[in-house]
Coordinates of C-alpha atoms and ligand atoms in Angstrom, one line a residue:
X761 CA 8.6 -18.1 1.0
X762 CA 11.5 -20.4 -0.4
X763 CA 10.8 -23.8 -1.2
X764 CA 14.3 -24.9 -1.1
X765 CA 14.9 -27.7 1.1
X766 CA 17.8 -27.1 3.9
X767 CA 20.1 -29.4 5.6
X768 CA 18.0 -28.9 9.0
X769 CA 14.8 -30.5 7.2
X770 CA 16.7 -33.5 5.3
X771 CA 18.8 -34.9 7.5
X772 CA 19.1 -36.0 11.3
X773 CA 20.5 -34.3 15.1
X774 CA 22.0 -36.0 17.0
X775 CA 22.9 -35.1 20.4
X776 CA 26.2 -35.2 22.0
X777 CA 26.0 -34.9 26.0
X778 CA 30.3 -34.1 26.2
X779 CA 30.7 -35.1 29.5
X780 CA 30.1 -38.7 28.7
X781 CA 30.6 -39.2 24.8
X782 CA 34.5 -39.5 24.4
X783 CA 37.6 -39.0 26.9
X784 CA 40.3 -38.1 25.0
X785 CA 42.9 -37.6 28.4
X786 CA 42.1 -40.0 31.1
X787 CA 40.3 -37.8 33.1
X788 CA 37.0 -39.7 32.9
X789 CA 35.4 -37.0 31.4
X790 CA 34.4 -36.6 27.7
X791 CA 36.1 -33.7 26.0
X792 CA 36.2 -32.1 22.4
X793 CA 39.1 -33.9 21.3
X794 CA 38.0 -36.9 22.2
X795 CA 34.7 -36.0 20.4
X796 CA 36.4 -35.2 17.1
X797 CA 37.8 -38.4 17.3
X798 CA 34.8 -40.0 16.9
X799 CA 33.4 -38.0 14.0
X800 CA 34.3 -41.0 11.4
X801 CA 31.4 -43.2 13.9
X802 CA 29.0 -40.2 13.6
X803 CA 29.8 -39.6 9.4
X804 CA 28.9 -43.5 8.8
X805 CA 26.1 -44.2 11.5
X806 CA 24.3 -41.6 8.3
X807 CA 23.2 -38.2 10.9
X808 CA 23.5 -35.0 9.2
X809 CA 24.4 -32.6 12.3
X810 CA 26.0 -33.0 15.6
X811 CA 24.6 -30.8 18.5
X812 CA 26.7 -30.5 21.5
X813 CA 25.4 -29.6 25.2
X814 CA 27.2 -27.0 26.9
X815 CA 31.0 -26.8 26.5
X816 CA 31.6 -23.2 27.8
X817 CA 33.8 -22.2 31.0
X818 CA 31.6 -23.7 34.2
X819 CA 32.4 -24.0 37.8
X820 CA 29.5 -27.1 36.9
X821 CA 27.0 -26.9 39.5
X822 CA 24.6 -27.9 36.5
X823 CA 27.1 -29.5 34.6
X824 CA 27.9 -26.7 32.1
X825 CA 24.3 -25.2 32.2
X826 CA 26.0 -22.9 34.1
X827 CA 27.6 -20.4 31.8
X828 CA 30.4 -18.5 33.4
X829 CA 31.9 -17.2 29.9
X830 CA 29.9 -17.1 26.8
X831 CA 32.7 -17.4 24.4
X832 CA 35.3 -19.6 25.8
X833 CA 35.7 -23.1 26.5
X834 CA 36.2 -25.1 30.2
X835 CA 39.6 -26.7 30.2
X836 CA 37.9 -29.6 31.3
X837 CA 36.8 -30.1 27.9
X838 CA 39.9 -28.4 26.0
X839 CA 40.5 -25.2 24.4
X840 CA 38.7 -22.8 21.8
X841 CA 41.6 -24.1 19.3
X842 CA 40.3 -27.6 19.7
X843 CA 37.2 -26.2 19.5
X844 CA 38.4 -24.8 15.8
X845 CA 39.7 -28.0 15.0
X846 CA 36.4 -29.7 16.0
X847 CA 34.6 -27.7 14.0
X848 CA 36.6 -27.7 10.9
X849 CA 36.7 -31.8 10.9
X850 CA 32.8 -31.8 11.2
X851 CA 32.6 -29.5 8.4
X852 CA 35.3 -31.8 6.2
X853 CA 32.8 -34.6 7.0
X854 CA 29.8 -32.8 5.4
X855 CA 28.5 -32.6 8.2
X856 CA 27.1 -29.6 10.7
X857 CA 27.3 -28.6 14.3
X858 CA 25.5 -27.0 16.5
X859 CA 25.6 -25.6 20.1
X860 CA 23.8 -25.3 22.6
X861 CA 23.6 -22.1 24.3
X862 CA 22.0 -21.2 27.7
X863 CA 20.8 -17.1 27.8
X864 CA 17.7 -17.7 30.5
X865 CA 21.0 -18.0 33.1
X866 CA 24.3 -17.4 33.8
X867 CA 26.7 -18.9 36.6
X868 CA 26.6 -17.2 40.0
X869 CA 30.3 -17.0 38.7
X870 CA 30.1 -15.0 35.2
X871 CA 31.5 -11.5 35.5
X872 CA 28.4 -10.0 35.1
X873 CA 26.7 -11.8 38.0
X874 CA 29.3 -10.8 40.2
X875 CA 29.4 -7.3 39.5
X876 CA 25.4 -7.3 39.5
X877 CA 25.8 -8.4 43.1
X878 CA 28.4 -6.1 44.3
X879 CA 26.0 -3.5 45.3
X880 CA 22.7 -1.8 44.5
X881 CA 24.0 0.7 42.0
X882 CA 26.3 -1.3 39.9
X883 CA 25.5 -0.5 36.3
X884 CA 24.8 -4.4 36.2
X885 CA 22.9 -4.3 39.0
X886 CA 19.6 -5.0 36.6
X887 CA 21.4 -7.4 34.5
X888 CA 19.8 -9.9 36.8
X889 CA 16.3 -10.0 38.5
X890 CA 16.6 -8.1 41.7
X891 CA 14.2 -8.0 44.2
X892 CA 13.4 -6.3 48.3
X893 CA 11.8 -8.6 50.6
X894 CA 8.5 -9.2 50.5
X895 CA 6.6 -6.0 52.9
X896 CA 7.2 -7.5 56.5
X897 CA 10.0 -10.1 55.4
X898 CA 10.6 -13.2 53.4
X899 CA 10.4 -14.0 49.4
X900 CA 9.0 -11.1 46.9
X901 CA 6.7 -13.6 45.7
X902 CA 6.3 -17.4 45.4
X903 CA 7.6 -18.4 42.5
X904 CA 9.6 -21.6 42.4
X905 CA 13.1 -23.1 41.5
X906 CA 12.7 -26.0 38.7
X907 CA 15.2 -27.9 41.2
X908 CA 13.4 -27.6 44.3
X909 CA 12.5 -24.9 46.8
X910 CA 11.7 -21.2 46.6
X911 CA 13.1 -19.7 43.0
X912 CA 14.7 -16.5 45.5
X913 CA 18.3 -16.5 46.8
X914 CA 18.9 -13.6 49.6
X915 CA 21.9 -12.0 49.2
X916 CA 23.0 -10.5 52.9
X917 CA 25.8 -7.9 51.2
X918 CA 23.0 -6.1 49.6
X919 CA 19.8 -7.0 51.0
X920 CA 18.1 -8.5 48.3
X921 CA 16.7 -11.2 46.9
X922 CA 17.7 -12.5 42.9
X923 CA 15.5 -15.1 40.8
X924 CA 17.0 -18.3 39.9
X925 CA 14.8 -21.0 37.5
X926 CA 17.3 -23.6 38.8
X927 CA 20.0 -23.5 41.5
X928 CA 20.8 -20.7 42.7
X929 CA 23.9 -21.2 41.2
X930 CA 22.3 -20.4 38.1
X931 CA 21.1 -17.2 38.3
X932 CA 18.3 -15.8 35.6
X933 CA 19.3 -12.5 33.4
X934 CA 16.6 -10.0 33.1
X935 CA 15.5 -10.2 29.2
X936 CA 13.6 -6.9 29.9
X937 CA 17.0 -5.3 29.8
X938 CA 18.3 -4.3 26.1
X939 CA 21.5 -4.3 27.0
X940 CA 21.5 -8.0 28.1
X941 CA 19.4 -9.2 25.2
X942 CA 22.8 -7.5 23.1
X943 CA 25.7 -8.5 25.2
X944 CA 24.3 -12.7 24.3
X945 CA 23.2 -11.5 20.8
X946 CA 27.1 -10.6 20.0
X947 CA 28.0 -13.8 22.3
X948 CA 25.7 -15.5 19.5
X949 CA 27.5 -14.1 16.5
X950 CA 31.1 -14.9 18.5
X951 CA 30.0 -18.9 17.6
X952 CA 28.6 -17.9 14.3
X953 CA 31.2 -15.9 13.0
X954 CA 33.3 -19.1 14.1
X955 CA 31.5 -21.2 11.6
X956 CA 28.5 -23.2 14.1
X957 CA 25.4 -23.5 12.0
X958 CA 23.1 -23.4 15.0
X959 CA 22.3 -22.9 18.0
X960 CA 19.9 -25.2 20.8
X961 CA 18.5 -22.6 23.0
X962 CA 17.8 -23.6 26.5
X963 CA 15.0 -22.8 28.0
X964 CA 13.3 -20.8 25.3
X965 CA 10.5 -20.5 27.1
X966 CA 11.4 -19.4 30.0
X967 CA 13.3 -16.3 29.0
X968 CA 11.2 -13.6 30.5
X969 CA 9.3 -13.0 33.7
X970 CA 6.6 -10.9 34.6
X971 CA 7.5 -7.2 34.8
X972 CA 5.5 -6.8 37.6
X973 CA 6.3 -10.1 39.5
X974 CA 2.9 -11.1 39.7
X975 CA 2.4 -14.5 42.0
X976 CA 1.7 -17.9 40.3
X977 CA -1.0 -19.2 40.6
X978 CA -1.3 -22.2 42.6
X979 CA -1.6 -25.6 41.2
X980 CA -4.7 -27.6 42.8
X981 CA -3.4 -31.0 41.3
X982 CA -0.1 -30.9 43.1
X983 CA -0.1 -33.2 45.7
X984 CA 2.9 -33.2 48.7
X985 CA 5.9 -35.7 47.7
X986 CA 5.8 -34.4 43.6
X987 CA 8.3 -31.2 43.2
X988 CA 7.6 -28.3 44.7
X989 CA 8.4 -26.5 41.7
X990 CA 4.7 -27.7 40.3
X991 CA 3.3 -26.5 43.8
X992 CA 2.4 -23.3 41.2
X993 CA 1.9 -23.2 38.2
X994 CA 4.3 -21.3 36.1
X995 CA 1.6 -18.4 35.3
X996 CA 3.9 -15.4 34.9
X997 CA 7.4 -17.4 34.9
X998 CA 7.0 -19.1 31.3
X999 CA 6.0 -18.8 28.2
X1000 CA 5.2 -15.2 28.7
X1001 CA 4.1 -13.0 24.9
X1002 CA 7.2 -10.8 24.9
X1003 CA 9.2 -14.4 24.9
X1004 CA 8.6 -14.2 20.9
X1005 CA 9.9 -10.9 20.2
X1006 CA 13.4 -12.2 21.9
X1007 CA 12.8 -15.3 19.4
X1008 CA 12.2 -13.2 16.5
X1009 CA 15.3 -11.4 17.5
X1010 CA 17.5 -14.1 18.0
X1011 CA 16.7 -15.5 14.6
X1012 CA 17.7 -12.7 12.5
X1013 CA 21.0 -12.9 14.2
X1014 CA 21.0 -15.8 12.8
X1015 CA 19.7 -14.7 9.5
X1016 CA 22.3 -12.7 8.9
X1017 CA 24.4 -15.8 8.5
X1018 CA 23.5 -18.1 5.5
X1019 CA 21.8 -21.8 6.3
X1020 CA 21.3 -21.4 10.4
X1021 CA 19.0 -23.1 12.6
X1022 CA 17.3 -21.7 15.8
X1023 CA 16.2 -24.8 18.3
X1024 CA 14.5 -23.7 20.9
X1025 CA 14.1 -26.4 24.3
X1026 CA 10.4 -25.8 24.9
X1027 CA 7.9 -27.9 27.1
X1028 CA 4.4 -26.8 25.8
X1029 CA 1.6 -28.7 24.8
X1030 CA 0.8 -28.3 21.1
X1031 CA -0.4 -25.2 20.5
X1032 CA 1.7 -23.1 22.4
X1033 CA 4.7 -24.9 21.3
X1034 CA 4.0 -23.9 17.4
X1035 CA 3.8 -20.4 18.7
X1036 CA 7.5 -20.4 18.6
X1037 CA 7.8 -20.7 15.0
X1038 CA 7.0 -17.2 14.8
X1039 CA 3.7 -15.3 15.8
X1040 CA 3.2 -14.5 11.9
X1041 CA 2.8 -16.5 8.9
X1042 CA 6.6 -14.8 7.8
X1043 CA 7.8 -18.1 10.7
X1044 CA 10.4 -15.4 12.1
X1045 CA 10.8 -17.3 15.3
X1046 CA 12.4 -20.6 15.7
X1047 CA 13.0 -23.1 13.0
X1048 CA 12.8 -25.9 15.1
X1049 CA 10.5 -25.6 18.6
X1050 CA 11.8 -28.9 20.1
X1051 CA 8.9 -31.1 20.3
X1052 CA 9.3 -33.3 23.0
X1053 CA 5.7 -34.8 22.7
X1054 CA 6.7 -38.2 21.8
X1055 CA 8.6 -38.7 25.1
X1056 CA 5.3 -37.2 27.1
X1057 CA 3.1 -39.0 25.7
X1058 CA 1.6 -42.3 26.8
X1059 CA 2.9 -45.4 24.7
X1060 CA -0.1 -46.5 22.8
X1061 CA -0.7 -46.3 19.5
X1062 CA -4.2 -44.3 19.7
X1063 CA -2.6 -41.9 22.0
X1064 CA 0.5 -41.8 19.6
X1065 CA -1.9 -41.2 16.2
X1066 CA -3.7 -38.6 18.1
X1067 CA -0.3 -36.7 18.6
X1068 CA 0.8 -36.6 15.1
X1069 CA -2.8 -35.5 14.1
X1070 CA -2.9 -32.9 16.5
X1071 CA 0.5 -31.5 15.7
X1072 CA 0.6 -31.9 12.0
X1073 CA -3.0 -29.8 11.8
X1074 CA -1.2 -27.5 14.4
X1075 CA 1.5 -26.4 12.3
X1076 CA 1.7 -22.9 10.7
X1077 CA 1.7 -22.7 7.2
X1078 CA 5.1 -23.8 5.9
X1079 CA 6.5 -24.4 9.3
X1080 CA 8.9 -27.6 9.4
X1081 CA 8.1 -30.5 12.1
X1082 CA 10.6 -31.9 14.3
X1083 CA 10.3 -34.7 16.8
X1084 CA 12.5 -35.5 19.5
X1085 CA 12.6 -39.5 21.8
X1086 CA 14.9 -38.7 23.9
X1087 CA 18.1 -36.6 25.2
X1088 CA 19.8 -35.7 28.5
X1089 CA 17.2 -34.7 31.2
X1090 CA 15.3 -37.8 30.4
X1091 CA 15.2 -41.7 31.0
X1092 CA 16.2 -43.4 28.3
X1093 CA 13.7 -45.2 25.8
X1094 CA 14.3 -48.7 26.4
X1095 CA 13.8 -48.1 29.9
X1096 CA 11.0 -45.9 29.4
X1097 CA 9.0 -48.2 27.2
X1098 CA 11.3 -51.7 27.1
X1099 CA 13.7 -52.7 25.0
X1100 CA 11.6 -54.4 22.4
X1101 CA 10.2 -51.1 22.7
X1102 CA 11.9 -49.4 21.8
X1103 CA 12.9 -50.9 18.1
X1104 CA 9.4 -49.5 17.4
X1105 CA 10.3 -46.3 18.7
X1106 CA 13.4 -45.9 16.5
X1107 CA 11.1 -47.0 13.4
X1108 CA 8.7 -44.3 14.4
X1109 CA 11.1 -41.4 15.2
X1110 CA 13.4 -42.0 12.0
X1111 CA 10.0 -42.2 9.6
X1112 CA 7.7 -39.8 10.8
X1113 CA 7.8 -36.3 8.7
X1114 CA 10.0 -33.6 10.1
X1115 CA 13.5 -33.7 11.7
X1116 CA 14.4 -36.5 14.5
X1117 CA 17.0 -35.9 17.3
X1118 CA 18.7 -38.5 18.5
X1119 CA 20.3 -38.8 22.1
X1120 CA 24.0 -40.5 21.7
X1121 CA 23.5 -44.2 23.2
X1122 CA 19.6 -44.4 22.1
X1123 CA 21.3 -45.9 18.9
X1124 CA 22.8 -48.7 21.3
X1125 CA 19.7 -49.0 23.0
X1126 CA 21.5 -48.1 26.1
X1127 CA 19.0 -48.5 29.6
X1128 CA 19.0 -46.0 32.1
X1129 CA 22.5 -46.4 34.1
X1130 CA 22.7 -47.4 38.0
X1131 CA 23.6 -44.8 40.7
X1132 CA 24.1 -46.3 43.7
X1133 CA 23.7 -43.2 46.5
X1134 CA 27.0 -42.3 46.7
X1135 CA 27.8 -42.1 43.1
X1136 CA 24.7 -39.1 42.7
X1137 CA 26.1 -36.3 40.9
X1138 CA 23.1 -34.2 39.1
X1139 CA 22.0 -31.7 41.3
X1140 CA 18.1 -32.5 40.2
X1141 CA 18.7 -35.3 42.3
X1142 CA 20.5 -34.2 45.4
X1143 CA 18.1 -31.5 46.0
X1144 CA 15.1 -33.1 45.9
X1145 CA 16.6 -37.4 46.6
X1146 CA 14.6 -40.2 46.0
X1147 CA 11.3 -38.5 44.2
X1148 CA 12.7 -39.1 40.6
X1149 CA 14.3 -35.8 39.6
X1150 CA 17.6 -37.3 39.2
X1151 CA 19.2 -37.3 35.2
X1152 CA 22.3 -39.2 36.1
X1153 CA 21.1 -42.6 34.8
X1154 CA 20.4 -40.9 31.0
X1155 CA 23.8 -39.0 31.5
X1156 CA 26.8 -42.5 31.8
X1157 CA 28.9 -42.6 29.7
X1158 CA 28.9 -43.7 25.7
X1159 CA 29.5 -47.6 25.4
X1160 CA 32.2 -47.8 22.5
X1161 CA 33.5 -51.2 22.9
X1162 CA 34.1 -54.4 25.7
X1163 CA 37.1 -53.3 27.3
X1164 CA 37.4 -52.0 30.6
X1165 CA 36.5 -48.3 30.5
X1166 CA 34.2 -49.1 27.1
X1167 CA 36.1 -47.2 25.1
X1168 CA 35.2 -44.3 26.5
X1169 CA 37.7 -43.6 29.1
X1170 CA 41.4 -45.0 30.0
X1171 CA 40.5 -43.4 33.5
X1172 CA 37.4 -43.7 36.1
X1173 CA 34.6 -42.5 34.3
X1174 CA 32.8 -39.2 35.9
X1175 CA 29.4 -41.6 36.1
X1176 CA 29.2 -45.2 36.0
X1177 CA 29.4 -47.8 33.2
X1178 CA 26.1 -49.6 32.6
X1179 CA 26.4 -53.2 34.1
X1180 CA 25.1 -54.3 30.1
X1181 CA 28.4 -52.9 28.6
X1182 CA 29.9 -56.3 27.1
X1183 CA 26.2 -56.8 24.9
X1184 CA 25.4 -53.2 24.4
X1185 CA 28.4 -51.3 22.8
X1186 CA 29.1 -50.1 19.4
X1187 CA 31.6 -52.7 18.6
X1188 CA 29.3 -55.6 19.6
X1189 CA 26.7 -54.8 17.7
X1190 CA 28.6 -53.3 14.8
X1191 CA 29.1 -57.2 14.3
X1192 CA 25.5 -58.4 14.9
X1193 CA 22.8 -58.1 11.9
X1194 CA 19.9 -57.4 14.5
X1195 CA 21.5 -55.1 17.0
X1196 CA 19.8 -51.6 17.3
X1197 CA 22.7 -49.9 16.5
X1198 CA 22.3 -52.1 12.7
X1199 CA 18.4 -51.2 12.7
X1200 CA 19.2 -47.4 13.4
X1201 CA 22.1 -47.4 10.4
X1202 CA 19.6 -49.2 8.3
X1203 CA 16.7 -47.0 9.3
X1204 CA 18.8 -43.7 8.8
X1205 CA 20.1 -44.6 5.4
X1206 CA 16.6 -45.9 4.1
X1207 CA 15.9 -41.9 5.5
X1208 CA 18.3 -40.4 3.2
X1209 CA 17.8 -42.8 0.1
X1210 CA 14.3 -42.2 0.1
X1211 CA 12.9 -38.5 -0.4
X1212 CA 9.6 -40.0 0.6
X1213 CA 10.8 -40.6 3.9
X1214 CA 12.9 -37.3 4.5
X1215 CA 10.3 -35.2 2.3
X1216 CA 7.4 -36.8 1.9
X1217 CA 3.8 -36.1 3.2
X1218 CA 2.3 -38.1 5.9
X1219 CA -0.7 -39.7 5.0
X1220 CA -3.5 -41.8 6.4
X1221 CA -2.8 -42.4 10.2
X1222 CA -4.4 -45.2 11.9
X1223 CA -4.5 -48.0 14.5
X1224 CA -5.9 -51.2 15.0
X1225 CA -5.4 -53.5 17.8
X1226 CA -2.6 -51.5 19.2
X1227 CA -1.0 -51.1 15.7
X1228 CA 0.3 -47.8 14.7
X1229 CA -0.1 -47.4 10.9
X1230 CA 0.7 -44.9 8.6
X1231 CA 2.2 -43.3 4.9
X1232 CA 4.8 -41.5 3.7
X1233 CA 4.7 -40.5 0.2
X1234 CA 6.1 -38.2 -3.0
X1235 CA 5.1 -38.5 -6.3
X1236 CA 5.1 -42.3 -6.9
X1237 CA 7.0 -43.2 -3.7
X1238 CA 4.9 -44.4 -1.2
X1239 CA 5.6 -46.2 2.4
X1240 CA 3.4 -47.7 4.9
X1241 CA 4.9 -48.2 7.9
X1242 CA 3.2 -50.3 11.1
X1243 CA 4.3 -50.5 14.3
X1244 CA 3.4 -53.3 17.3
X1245 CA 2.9 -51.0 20.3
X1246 CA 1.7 -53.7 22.2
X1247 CA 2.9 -56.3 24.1
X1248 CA 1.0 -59.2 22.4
X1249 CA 1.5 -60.6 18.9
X1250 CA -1.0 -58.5 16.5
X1251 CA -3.0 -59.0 13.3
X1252 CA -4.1 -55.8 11.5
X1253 CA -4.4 -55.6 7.8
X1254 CA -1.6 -54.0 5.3
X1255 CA -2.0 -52.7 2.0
X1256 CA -0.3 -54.7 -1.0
X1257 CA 4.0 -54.1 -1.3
X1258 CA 7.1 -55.5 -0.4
X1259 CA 9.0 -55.7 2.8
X1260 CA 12.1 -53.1 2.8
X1261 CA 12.7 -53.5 6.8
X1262 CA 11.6 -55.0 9.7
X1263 CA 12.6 -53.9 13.5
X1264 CA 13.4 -57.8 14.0
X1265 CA 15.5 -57.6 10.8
X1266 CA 13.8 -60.2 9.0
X1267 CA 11.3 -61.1 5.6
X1268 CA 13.2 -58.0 3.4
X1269 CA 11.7 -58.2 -0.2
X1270 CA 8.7 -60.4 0.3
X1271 CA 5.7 -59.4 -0.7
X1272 CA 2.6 -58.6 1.8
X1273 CA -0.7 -57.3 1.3
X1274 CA -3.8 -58.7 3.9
X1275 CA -3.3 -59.8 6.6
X1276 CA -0.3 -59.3 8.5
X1277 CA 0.9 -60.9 12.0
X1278 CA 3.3 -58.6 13.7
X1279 CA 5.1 -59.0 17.2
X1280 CA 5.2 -56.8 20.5
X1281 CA 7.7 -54.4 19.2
X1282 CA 7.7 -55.2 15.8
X1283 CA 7.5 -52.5 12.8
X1284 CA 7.3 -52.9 9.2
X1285 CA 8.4 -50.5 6.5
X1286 CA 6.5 -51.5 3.7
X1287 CA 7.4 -50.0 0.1
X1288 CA 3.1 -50.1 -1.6
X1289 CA 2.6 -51.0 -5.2
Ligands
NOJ547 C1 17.5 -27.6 30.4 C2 18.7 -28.4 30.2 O1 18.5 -29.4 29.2 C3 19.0 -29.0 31.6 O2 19.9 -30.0 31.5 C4 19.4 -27.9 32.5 O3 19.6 -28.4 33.8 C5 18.4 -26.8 32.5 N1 17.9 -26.5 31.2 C6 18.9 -25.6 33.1 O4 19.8 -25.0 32.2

């Protein structure tokens, strides 16, 4: 196995949702020009790669996670040339992108859904998952939709039933069929060959179903009011053991290409989530299982220390950590946690060991956005109203600066503006020494000035009184790093150094070593010896 370090281990993601990052023509809606034009912000705020949710032709029932072309872009967000462009300018910047690509689904739209449908013997007909009525009537079995209701669309014309994950807008290929898994292998190498250096697959877990569309099982801790998707559990519907043969396949696509990096969205506790890094000690599958655990887990620093124990001594051999705090289908930290909160958070996320993704806004500390009724546009949240499901407060637009559409849009923006706008926005804080967008530029340039903190081993994970401590170190380098997860003021013991940051911004340079008092919120990055 190589020991040379790659980009994807060094440096940072950072997640652009388009839809709400930059409007370039007053439509109210983010676009890829409108992104490029923001590549200087991106270059200086000190990520490495830019990942960018779905772009690709859409009729947007899931707001682009509904692929009706593989290899094109919506007009809504411009053209494949200013796709090109894009690309080259990220690239000019030293810096990466990558896509996100969506092969559990296509759009009820896509040309191979609608010839799938057009009748029983179309030569696409098992493209998709296809399905008689259950002996006597009603669903072939009970699996669910992940937005509500049964998972099984009836189609009248043909007299079948077809499997959607999500909407039924959305729905799922059959991965059992080779010549699906080639037709979005060669849409893969269409983006490759154009020069992306990765891909964030959606779903990755989800890709294949039960050949012989076995029931799930049902789930006795789901009670009436949660989702009825959890009414089951997802027995034969995820994480099924031919799903890492398609991994393995899907990375050496990719391996034909120098430097790429698989991503795969996977919700899975621990140990089935490092299964994706490849069933063998070779690491053939993903580089980079998404590991969401951070946001799942409960905010306390035992829970938190238990977490990185548990998935650092769950790694493969040689596999590469990654940890993620927040991104599109998710509240946002400071609302999660608070806002003093979530300082901590950043601290944690940019100096733990492996790769962190960051959400565009988290570096603002943007809250959740308000959707009054009316303004509802995720469809999470109009199927299922009022129990939570909705994503529309993580998805309003970026907050650029004080003037009337933020920066972000001349025109009326697709969601909201957060009511904060005037405090949180890049050019506000750009001018204020203890912002979060100032702590995350400080935090991500300590990351790349310090091999420790981008390379290093991490070392001696503990807690005391609600304090999260822990090191980083290579070869005489060494950081200890404690963070206040608690609401109260805190004394916990530090070992001898100097202070090199502080969430609150303050004390740089002077020495420590003893005790240490530390605020709700507060984290220290402490350079020992
Ligand atoms: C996961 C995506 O992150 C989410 O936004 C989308 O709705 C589903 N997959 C379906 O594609």
């Amino acid at each position: 196995m190589s020991t040379e370090r790659l980009w994807w281990q060094d440096g940072v993601i950072y997640q652009i949702y388009p839809r709400s990052f930059q409007d370039s023509n007053g439509d109210g809606v983010g676009d890829l020009a409108g992104i490029e034009s923001r590549l200087d912000y991106l270059a200086t705020l000190g990520i490495e790669a830019v990942w960018i949710s779905p772009f690709y032709p859409s009729p947007m029932a899931d707001f682009g996670y509904d692929v009706a072309d593989y290899t094109g872009v919506d007009p809504i967000f411009g053209t494949l040339t200013d796709f090109d462009h894009l690309i080259a300018a990220v690239h000019a910047r030293g810096l990466k992108l990558i896509v996100d690509f969506v092969p559990n689904h296509s759009s009820d739209q896509h040309p191979w859904f609608r010839e799938s449908k057009s009748s029983r013997d179309n030569p696409k007909r098992d493209w998709y998952l296809w399905r008689d009525p259950a002996p006597g009537g009603g669903y072939p079995n009970n699996w669910m939709s992940n937005f509500g209701g049964p998972g099984w669309t009836f189609d009248e014309a043909t007299g079948q039933y077809y499997y959607h994950s999500f909407l039924k807008e959305q729905p799922d290929l059959n991965w059992h069929n080779p010549a699906v898994r080639e037709a979005i292998y060669g849409a893969m190498r269409f983006w490759l060959d154009r020069g992306v250096d990765g891909f964030r697959m959606d779903v990755l877990w989800l890709l294949i179903k039960d050949a012989a569309f076995r029931d799930n099982l049902p789930n006795p801790e789901w009670r009436p009011g949660a989702s009825s998707f959890w009414s089951v559990l997802p027995t034969y519907t995820a994480d099924q053991p031919e799903t890492h043969q398609i991994v393995a396949e899907m990375r050496s696509v990719l391996d034909h290409y120098p430097e790429r990096v698989l991503i795969g969205e996977i919700y899975l506790d621990v140990h089935d989530l490092v299964r994706y890094y490849g069933a063998d000690s070779l690491l053939t599958g993903a580089q980079m299982p998404f590991n969401f655990h951070l946001i799942q887990t409960e905010w306390n620093a035992d829970r938190i220390a238990e977490l990185i124990r548990e998935y650092e001594s769950a790694l493969p051999a040689g596999a590469w950590p990654n940890w993620v705090m927040g991104n599109h289908d998710q509240s946002r930290v400071a609302s999660r946690i608070g806002p003093l909160q979530a300082r901590a958070a950043a601290m944690l996320l940019l100096t733990l060991r492996g790769t962190p993704t960051i959400y565009n806004g988290e570096e603002l500390g943007m809250t959740n956005g308000r959707i009054a009724p009316d303004q509802v546009q995720d469809p999470a949240e109009k199927n299922q109203p009022g129990i939570g499901m909705g994503r529309d407060p993580e998805r309003t637009p970026m907050l650029w600066d004080t003037s009337a559409g933020a920066g972000f849009t001349t025109g009326t923006p697709w969601l909201p503006l957060n009511p904060d706008r005037t405090r949180t926005n890049v050019a506000t804080e750009s001018a204020d020494d203890r912002s979060m967008l100032t702590l995350y530029r400080r935090l991500l340039g300590l990351r790349r000035e310090h091999p420790a903190l981008h390379t290093g081993s991490i070392e001696n994970i503990w807690t005391d009184k609600g304090v999260l401590v822990y090191t980083r170190a290579l070869g005489d380098e060494r950081f200890q790093i404690l963070l206040n997860l608690t609401g109260d003021i805190q004394t916990v013991h530090c070992d001898p150094g100097h202070i090199v940051l502080t969430t609150i911004l303050d004390g740089e340079g002077a020495p420590v070593g003893g005790p240490m008092v530390i605020e709700s919120g507060e984290g220290l990055l402490i350079r020992l010896g």
